[in-house]
Amino acid sequence: MSTITLIGTGNMARTIGTLAVEGGNTVEVMGRDQSKADHLAKTLGGGTTTGTWGAVPAGSIVITALLYDGVVPVVAEYGDALAGKVIIDISNPFNATFDGLAHNGETSIAQEVAKVAPASASVVKAFNTIFRNVLEKGRPNVLIAGDNAQAKADVAAFTESLGLRPLDVGGLKMAHWLEGMGLVTVGLAGNGVGHWDFALGVNEFAG
């Protein structure tokens, strides 16, 4: 099992944290508001602990469960405290009308995180193509992108402990396209599918 630190105390932190505890992982919560972090840790149970904001996370895997515009600044703020960690960026940088990405060019929040993270840290994009309600009640595929093979293997093992299927889509440059896929899921929810109870995945056909 894995040791996980959740940076953030919102709905995605609660959902992933719940699955992590159920999967037998060791979980720590960090939040700017210590009372919210303490409350989430108590809600998650299973021996979940809290850490001090900005301190070295206890988890070998650190999940930034934050809105997209807060991820890079927080990673920069933590600085060397994240040395040697696997950082999972789960954010979706949508524009105000949800028909485009909030950044320009073929970059991603994960790629921008890699620029400010310690050199010994490894950044992986994952979980951004899945709606929270599906994580709560389904077992979707989790698409992951990153440059470090061992980091991706660690994230895949963690993902499997949640009862989910990890699928490696390639290097960290693919995080840009995963963010685009996140945008596609929103478009499908508002149009062709018409609801939020679905996830993108892979069906394999033999022969």
mmCIF file of C-alpha atoms in Angstrom:
data_model
loop_
_atom_site.group_PDB
_atom_site.id
_atom_site.type_symbol
_atom_site.label_atom_id
_atom_site.label_comp_id
_atom_site.label_asym_id
_atom_site.label_seq_id
_atom_site.Cartn_x
_atom_site.Cartn_y
_atom_site.Cartn_z
ATOM 1 C CA MET A 1 0.000 0.000 0.000
ATOM 2 C CA SER A 2 1.008 3.638 -0.417
ATOM 3 C CA THR A 3 1.535 6.607 1.875
ATOM 4 C CA ILE A 4 -0.487 9.550 0.588
ATOM 5 C CA THR A 5 -0.601 13.235 1.456
ATOM 6 C CA LEU A 6 -3.589 15.245 0.243
ATOM 7 C CA ILE A 7 -2.906 18.963 -0.090
ATOM 8 C CA GLY A 8 -6.389 20.445 -0.021
ATOM 9 C CA THR A 9 -9.580 19.864 1.924
ATOM 10 C CA GLY A 10 -12.318 20.078 -0.719
ATOM 11 C CA ASN A 11 -14.604 17.538 -2.331
ATOM 12 C CA MET A 12 -11.964 15.775 -4.439
ATOM 13 C CA ALA A 13 -9.663 15.478 -1.432
ATOM 14 C CA ARG A 14 -12.504 13.892 0.509
ATOM 15 C CA THR A 15 -13.436 11.507 -2.308
ATOM 16 C CA ILE A 16 -9.912 10.336 -3.107
ATOM 17 C CA GLY A 17 -9.091 10.211 0.592
ATOM 18 C CA THR A 18 -12.104 8.002 1.271
ATOM 19 C CA LEU A 19 -11.057 5.552 -1.436
ATOM 20 C CA ALA A 20 -7.451 5.649 -0.241
ATOM 21 C CA VAL A 21 -8.414 4.746 3.320
ATOM 22 C CA GLU A 22 -10.733 1.992 2.095
ATOM 23 C CA GLY A 23 -7.841 0.668 -0.013
ATOM 24 C CA GLY A 24 -5.596 0.327 3.020
ATOM 25 C CA ASN A 25 -3.331 3.285 2.284
ATOM 26 C CA THR A 26 -1.828 5.586 4.910
ATOM 27 C CA VAL A 27 -3.309 9.066 4.475
ATOM 28 C CA GLU A 28 -2.293 12.532 5.638
ATOM 29 C CA VAL A 29 -4.230 15.766 5.038
ATOM 30 C CA MET A 30 -2.767 19.258 4.728
ATOM 31 C CA GLY A 31 -4.763 22.459 4.397
ATOM 32 C CA ARG A 32 -4.217 26.187 4.862
ATOM 33 C CA ASP A 33 -7.111 26.093 7.307
ATOM 34 C CA GLN A 34 -5.933 23.665 9.969
ATOM 35 C CA SER A 35 -9.446 23.220 11.350
ATOM 36 C CA LYS A 36 -10.688 22.057 7.939
ATOM 37 C CA ALA A 37 -7.748 19.666 7.622
ATOM 38 C CA ASP A 38 -8.468 18.267 11.079
ATOM 39 C CA HIS A 39 -12.148 17.861 10.236
ATOM 40 C CA LEU A 40 -11.419 16.037 6.971
ATOM 41 C CA ALA A 41 -8.939 13.724 8.690
ATOM 42 C CA LYS A 42 -11.544 12.870 11.311
ATOM 43 C CA THR A 43 -14.158 12.289 8.581
ATOM 44 C CA LEU A 44 -11.843 9.969 6.628
ATOM 45 C CA GLY A 45 -10.903 7.964 9.707
ATOM 46 C CA GLY A 46 -8.664 4.935 9.323
ATOM 47 C CA GLY A 47 -5.817 6.596 11.189
ATOM 48 C CA THR A 48 -5.711 9.608 8.844
ATOM 49 C CA THR A 49 -3.411 12.300 10.210
ATOM 50 C CA THR A 50 -2.912 16.000 9.552
ATOM 51 C CA GLY A 51 0.291 17.815 8.730
ATOM 52 C CA THR A 52 1.333 21.438 9.043
ATOM 53 C CA TRP A 53 0.894 23.530 5.915
ATOM 54 C CA GLY A 54 4.212 23.914 4.097
ATOM 55 C CA ALA A 55 5.993 21.207 6.084
ATOM 56 C CA VAL A 56 7.485 18.068 4.539
ATOM 57 C CA PRO A 57 4.545 15.802 3.644
ATOM 58 C CA ALA A 58 4.502 12.369 5.268
ATOM 59 C CA GLY A 59 3.310 10.740 2.048
ATOM 60 C CA SER A 60 5.627 9.533 -0.684
ATOM 61 C CA ILE A 61 2.794 10.453 -3.058
ATOM 62 C CA VAL A 62 1.438 14.006 -2.749
ATOM 63 C CA ILE A 63 -1.907 14.796 -4.378
ATOM 64 C CA THR A 64 -2.594 18.478 -5.008
ATOM 65 C CA ALA A 65 -6.379 18.476 -4.629
ATOM 66 C CA LEU A 66 -6.683 22.164 -5.471
ATOM 67 C CA LEU A 67 -8.284 24.417 -8.063
ATOM 68 C CA TYR A 68 -6.029 24.702 -11.089
ATOM 69 C CA ASP A 69 -4.877 28.261 -10.439
ATOM 70 C CA GLY A 70 -3.624 27.331 -6.989
ATOM 71 C CA VAL A 71 -1.565 24.270 -7.884
ATOM 72 C CA VAL A 72 1.622 25.857 -9.230
ATOM 73 C CA PRO A 73 1.805 28.554 -6.516
ATOM 74 C CA VAL A 74 1.346 25.956 -3.761
ATOM 75 C CA VAL A 75 4.011 23.640 -5.175
ATOM 76 C CA ALA A 76 6.364 26.627 -5.425
ATOM 77 C CA GLU A 77 5.503 27.584 -1.832
ATOM 78 C CA TYR A 78 6.273 24.087 -0.552
ATOM 79 C CA GLY A 79 9.552 24.106 -2.462
ATOM 80 C CA ASP A 80 12.151 21.689 -1.140
ATOM 81 C CA ALA A 81 9.581 20.116 1.174
ATOM 82 C CA LEU A 82 8.475 18.179 -1.920
ATOM 83 C CA ALA A 83 11.946 16.862 -2.757
ATOM 84 C CA GLY A 84 11.829 13.192 -3.741
ATOM 85 C CA LYS A 85 8.030 13.105 -3.759
ATOM 86 C CA VAL A 86 5.678 11.950 -6.502
ATOM 87 C CA ILE A 87 3.310 14.856 -7.114
ATOM 88 C CA ILE A 88 -0.078 14.061 -8.679
ATOM 89 C CA ASP A 89 -1.824 16.983 -10.346
ATOM 90 C CA ILE A 90 -5.569 16.295 -10.712
ATOM 91 C CA SER A 91 -6.663 19.760 -11.831
ATOM 92 C CA ASN A 92 -8.591 20.898 -14.887
ATOM 93 C CA PRO A 93 -7.785 24.420 -16.148
ATOM 94 C CA PHE A 94 -11.044 25.284 -17.905
ATOM 95 C CA ASN A 95 -11.857 28.757 -19.150
ATOM 96 C CA ALA A 96 -14.903 30.667 -17.872
ATOM 97 C CA THR A 97 -17.207 29.301 -20.589
ATOM 98 C CA PHE A 98 -16.004 25.682 -20.320
ATOM 99 C CA ASP A 99 -15.200 25.480 -24.017
ATOM 100 C CA GLY A 100 -11.434 25.848 -23.847
ATOM 101 C CA LEU A 101 -8.421 25.621 -21.582
ATOM 102 C CA ALA A 102 -7.399 28.523 -19.371
ATOM 103 C CA HIS A 103 -3.768 28.509 -20.522
ATOM 104 C CA ASN A 104 -2.264 29.094 -23.926
ATOM 105 C CA GLY A 105 -0.082 26.761 -25.940
ATOM 106 C CA GLU A 106 0.627 23.075 -25.583
ATOM 107 C CA THR A 107 1.358 23.132 -21.877
ATOM 108 C CA SER A 108 -0.537 21.867 -18.835
ATOM 109 C CA ILE A 109 -0.747 22.563 -15.141
ATOM 110 C CA ALA A 110 1.318 19.410 -14.579
ATOM 111 C CA GLN A 111 4.069 20.648 -16.899
ATOM 112 C CA GLU A 112 4.072 24.029 -15.154
ATOM 113 C CA VAL A 113 4.284 22.234 -11.791
ATOM 114 C CA ALA A 114 7.363 20.362 -13.018
ATOM 115 C CA LYS A 115 9.063 23.695 -13.692
ATOM 116 C CA VAL A 116 8.755 24.854 -10.074
ATOM 117 C CA ALA A 117 9.002 21.513 -8.233
ATOM 118 C CA PRO A 118 12.341 20.263 -6.852
ATOM 119 C CA ALA A 119 14.443 18.447 -9.443
ATOM 120 C CA SER A 120 14.165 15.214 -7.450
ATOM 121 C CA ALA A 121 10.357 15.309 -7.463
ATOM 122 C CA SER A 122 8.337 13.556 -10.181
ATOM 123 C CA VAL A 123 5.094 14.983 -11.529
ATOM 124 C CA VAL A 124 2.226 12.828 -12.781
ATOM 125 C CA LYS A 125 -1.115 13.943 -14.226
ATOM 126 C CA ALA A 126 -4.009 11.711 -13.172
ATOM 127 C CA PHE A 127 -7.666 11.640 -12.109
ATOM 128 C CA ASN A 128 -8.593 14.794 -14.058
ATOM 129 C CA THR A 129 -10.827 13.018 -16.595
ATOM 130 C CA ILE A 130 -13.175 11.636 -13.920
ATOM 131 C CA PHE A 131 -16.112 13.431 -12.329
ATOM 132 C CA ARG A 132 -16.188 13.308 -8.549
ATOM 133 C CA ASN A 133 -19.591 11.612 -8.430
ATOM 134 C CA VAL A 134 -18.269 8.806 -10.656
ATOM 135 C CA LEU A 135 -15.288 8.311 -8.356
ATOM 136 C CA GLU A 136 -17.707 8.042 -5.453
ATOM 137 C CA LYS A 137 -19.814 5.278 -6.962
ATOM 138 C CA GLY A 138 -18.028 3.821 -9.979
ATOM 139 C CA ARG A 139 -14.808 2.143 -10.991
ATOM 140 C CA PRO A 140 -13.570 4.177 -13.962
ATOM 141 C CA ASN A 141 -10.293 4.057 -15.850
ATOM 142 C CA VAL A 142 -7.656 6.491 -14.572
ATOM 143 C CA LEU A 143 -5.490 7.958 -17.330
ATOM 144 C CA ILE A 144 -1.998 8.941 -16.211
ATOM 145 C CA ALA A 145 0.877 10.841 -17.823
ATOM 146 C CA GLY A 146 4.420 11.427 -16.588
ATOM 147 C CA ASP A 147 8.074 11.213 -17.523
ATOM 148 C CA ASN A 148 9.332 9.057 -14.657
ATOM 149 C CA ALA A 149 8.555 5.357 -15.092
ATOM 150 C CA GLN A 150 8.889 4.515 -11.392
ATOM 151 C CA ALA A 151 6.644 7.420 -10.402
ATOM 152 C CA LYS A 152 3.985 6.223 -12.829
ATOM 153 C CA ALA A 153 4.319 2.690 -11.482
ATOM 154 C CA ASP A 154 3.800 4.037 -7.960
ATOM 155 C CA VAL A 155 0.719 5.983 -9.054
ATOM 156 C CA ALA A 156 -0.605 2.927 -10.911
ATOM 157 C CA ALA A 157 -0.208 0.771 -7.790
ATOM 158 C CA PHE A 158 -2.009 3.398 -5.714
ATOM 159 C CA THR A 159 -4.767 3.604 -8.325
ATOM 160 C CA GLU A 160 -5.222 -0.161 -8.262
ATOM 161 C CA SER A 161 -5.520 -0.059 -4.466
ATOM 162 C CA LEU A 162 -8.596 2.136 -5.005
ATOM 163 C CA GLY A 163 -10.145 -0.552 -7.182
ATOM 164 C CA LEU A 164 -9.556 1.496 -10.333
ATOM 165 C CA ARG A 165 -7.786 0.678 -13.596
ATOM 166 C CA PRO A 166 -4.711 2.811 -14.404
ATOM 167 C CA LEU A 167 -3.845 3.433 -18.051
ATOM 168 C CA ASP A 168 -0.532 5.039 -18.996
ATOM 169 C CA VAL A 169 -0.886 7.524 -21.870
ATOM 170 C CA GLY A 170 2.790 8.473 -22.117
ATOM 171 C CA GLY A 171 5.087 11.290 -21.057
ATOM 172 C CA LEU A 172 4.238 14.479 -19.209
ATOM 173 C CA LYS A 173 3.630 16.338 -22.490
ATOM 174 C CA MET A 174 0.497 14.198 -22.779
ATOM 175 C CA ALA A 175 -0.886 15.984 -19.708
ATOM 176 C CA HIS A 176 -1.959 18.790 -22.051
ATOM 177 C CA TRP A 177 -4.142 16.364 -23.948
ATOM 178 C CA LEU A 178 -5.504 14.837 -20.738
ATOM 179 C CA GLU A 179 -6.653 18.310 -19.767
ATOM 180 C CA GLY A 180 -8.323 18.504 -23.176
ATOM 181 C CA MET A 181 -10.024 15.178 -22.472
ATOM 182 C CA GLY A 182 -11.290 16.651 -19.227
ATOM 183 C CA LEU A 183 -12.856 19.392 -21.304
ATOM 184 C CA VAL A 184 -14.403 16.787 -23.621
ATOM 185 C CA THR A 185 -16.088 15.067 -20.660
ATOM 186 C CA VAL A 186 -17.748 18.362 -19.720
ATOM 187 C CA GLY A 187 -18.901 18.818 -23.324
ATOM 188 C CA LEU A 188 -20.360 15.318 -23.373
ATOM 189 C CA ALA A 189 -22.117 15.876 -20.059
ATOM 190 C CA GLY A 190 -23.811 18.975 -21.420
ATOM 191 C CA ASN A 191 -24.596 17.572 -24.843
ATOM 192 C CA GLY A 192 -24.350 14.023 -26.239
ATOM 193 C CA VAL A 193 -24.506 12.126 -22.938
ATOM 194 C CA GLY A 194 -26.602 14.691 -21.121
ATOM 195 C CA HIS A 195 -25.645 13.772 -17.546
ATOM 196 C CA TRP A 196 -22.583 13.469 -15.301
ATOM 197 C CA ASP A 197 -22.745 9.773 -14.465
ATOM 198 C CA PHE A 198 -20.173 8.494 -16.957
ATOM 199 C CA ALA A 199 -16.438 8.347 -17.561
ATOM 200 C CA LEU A 200 -14.133 8.070 -20.543
ATOM 201 C CA GLY A 201 -12.360 4.743 -20.794
ATOM 202 C CA VAL A 202 -10.905 2.085 -23.038
ATOM 203 C CA ASN A 203 -12.651 -0.971 -24.450
ATOM 204 C CA GLU A 204 -10.292 -3.557 -25.896
ATOM 205 C CA PHE A 205 -11.367 -5.797 -28.786
ATOM 206 C CA ALA A 206 -9.581 -9.022 -29.564
ATOM 207 C CA GLY A 207 -9.075 -10.437 -33.045
#
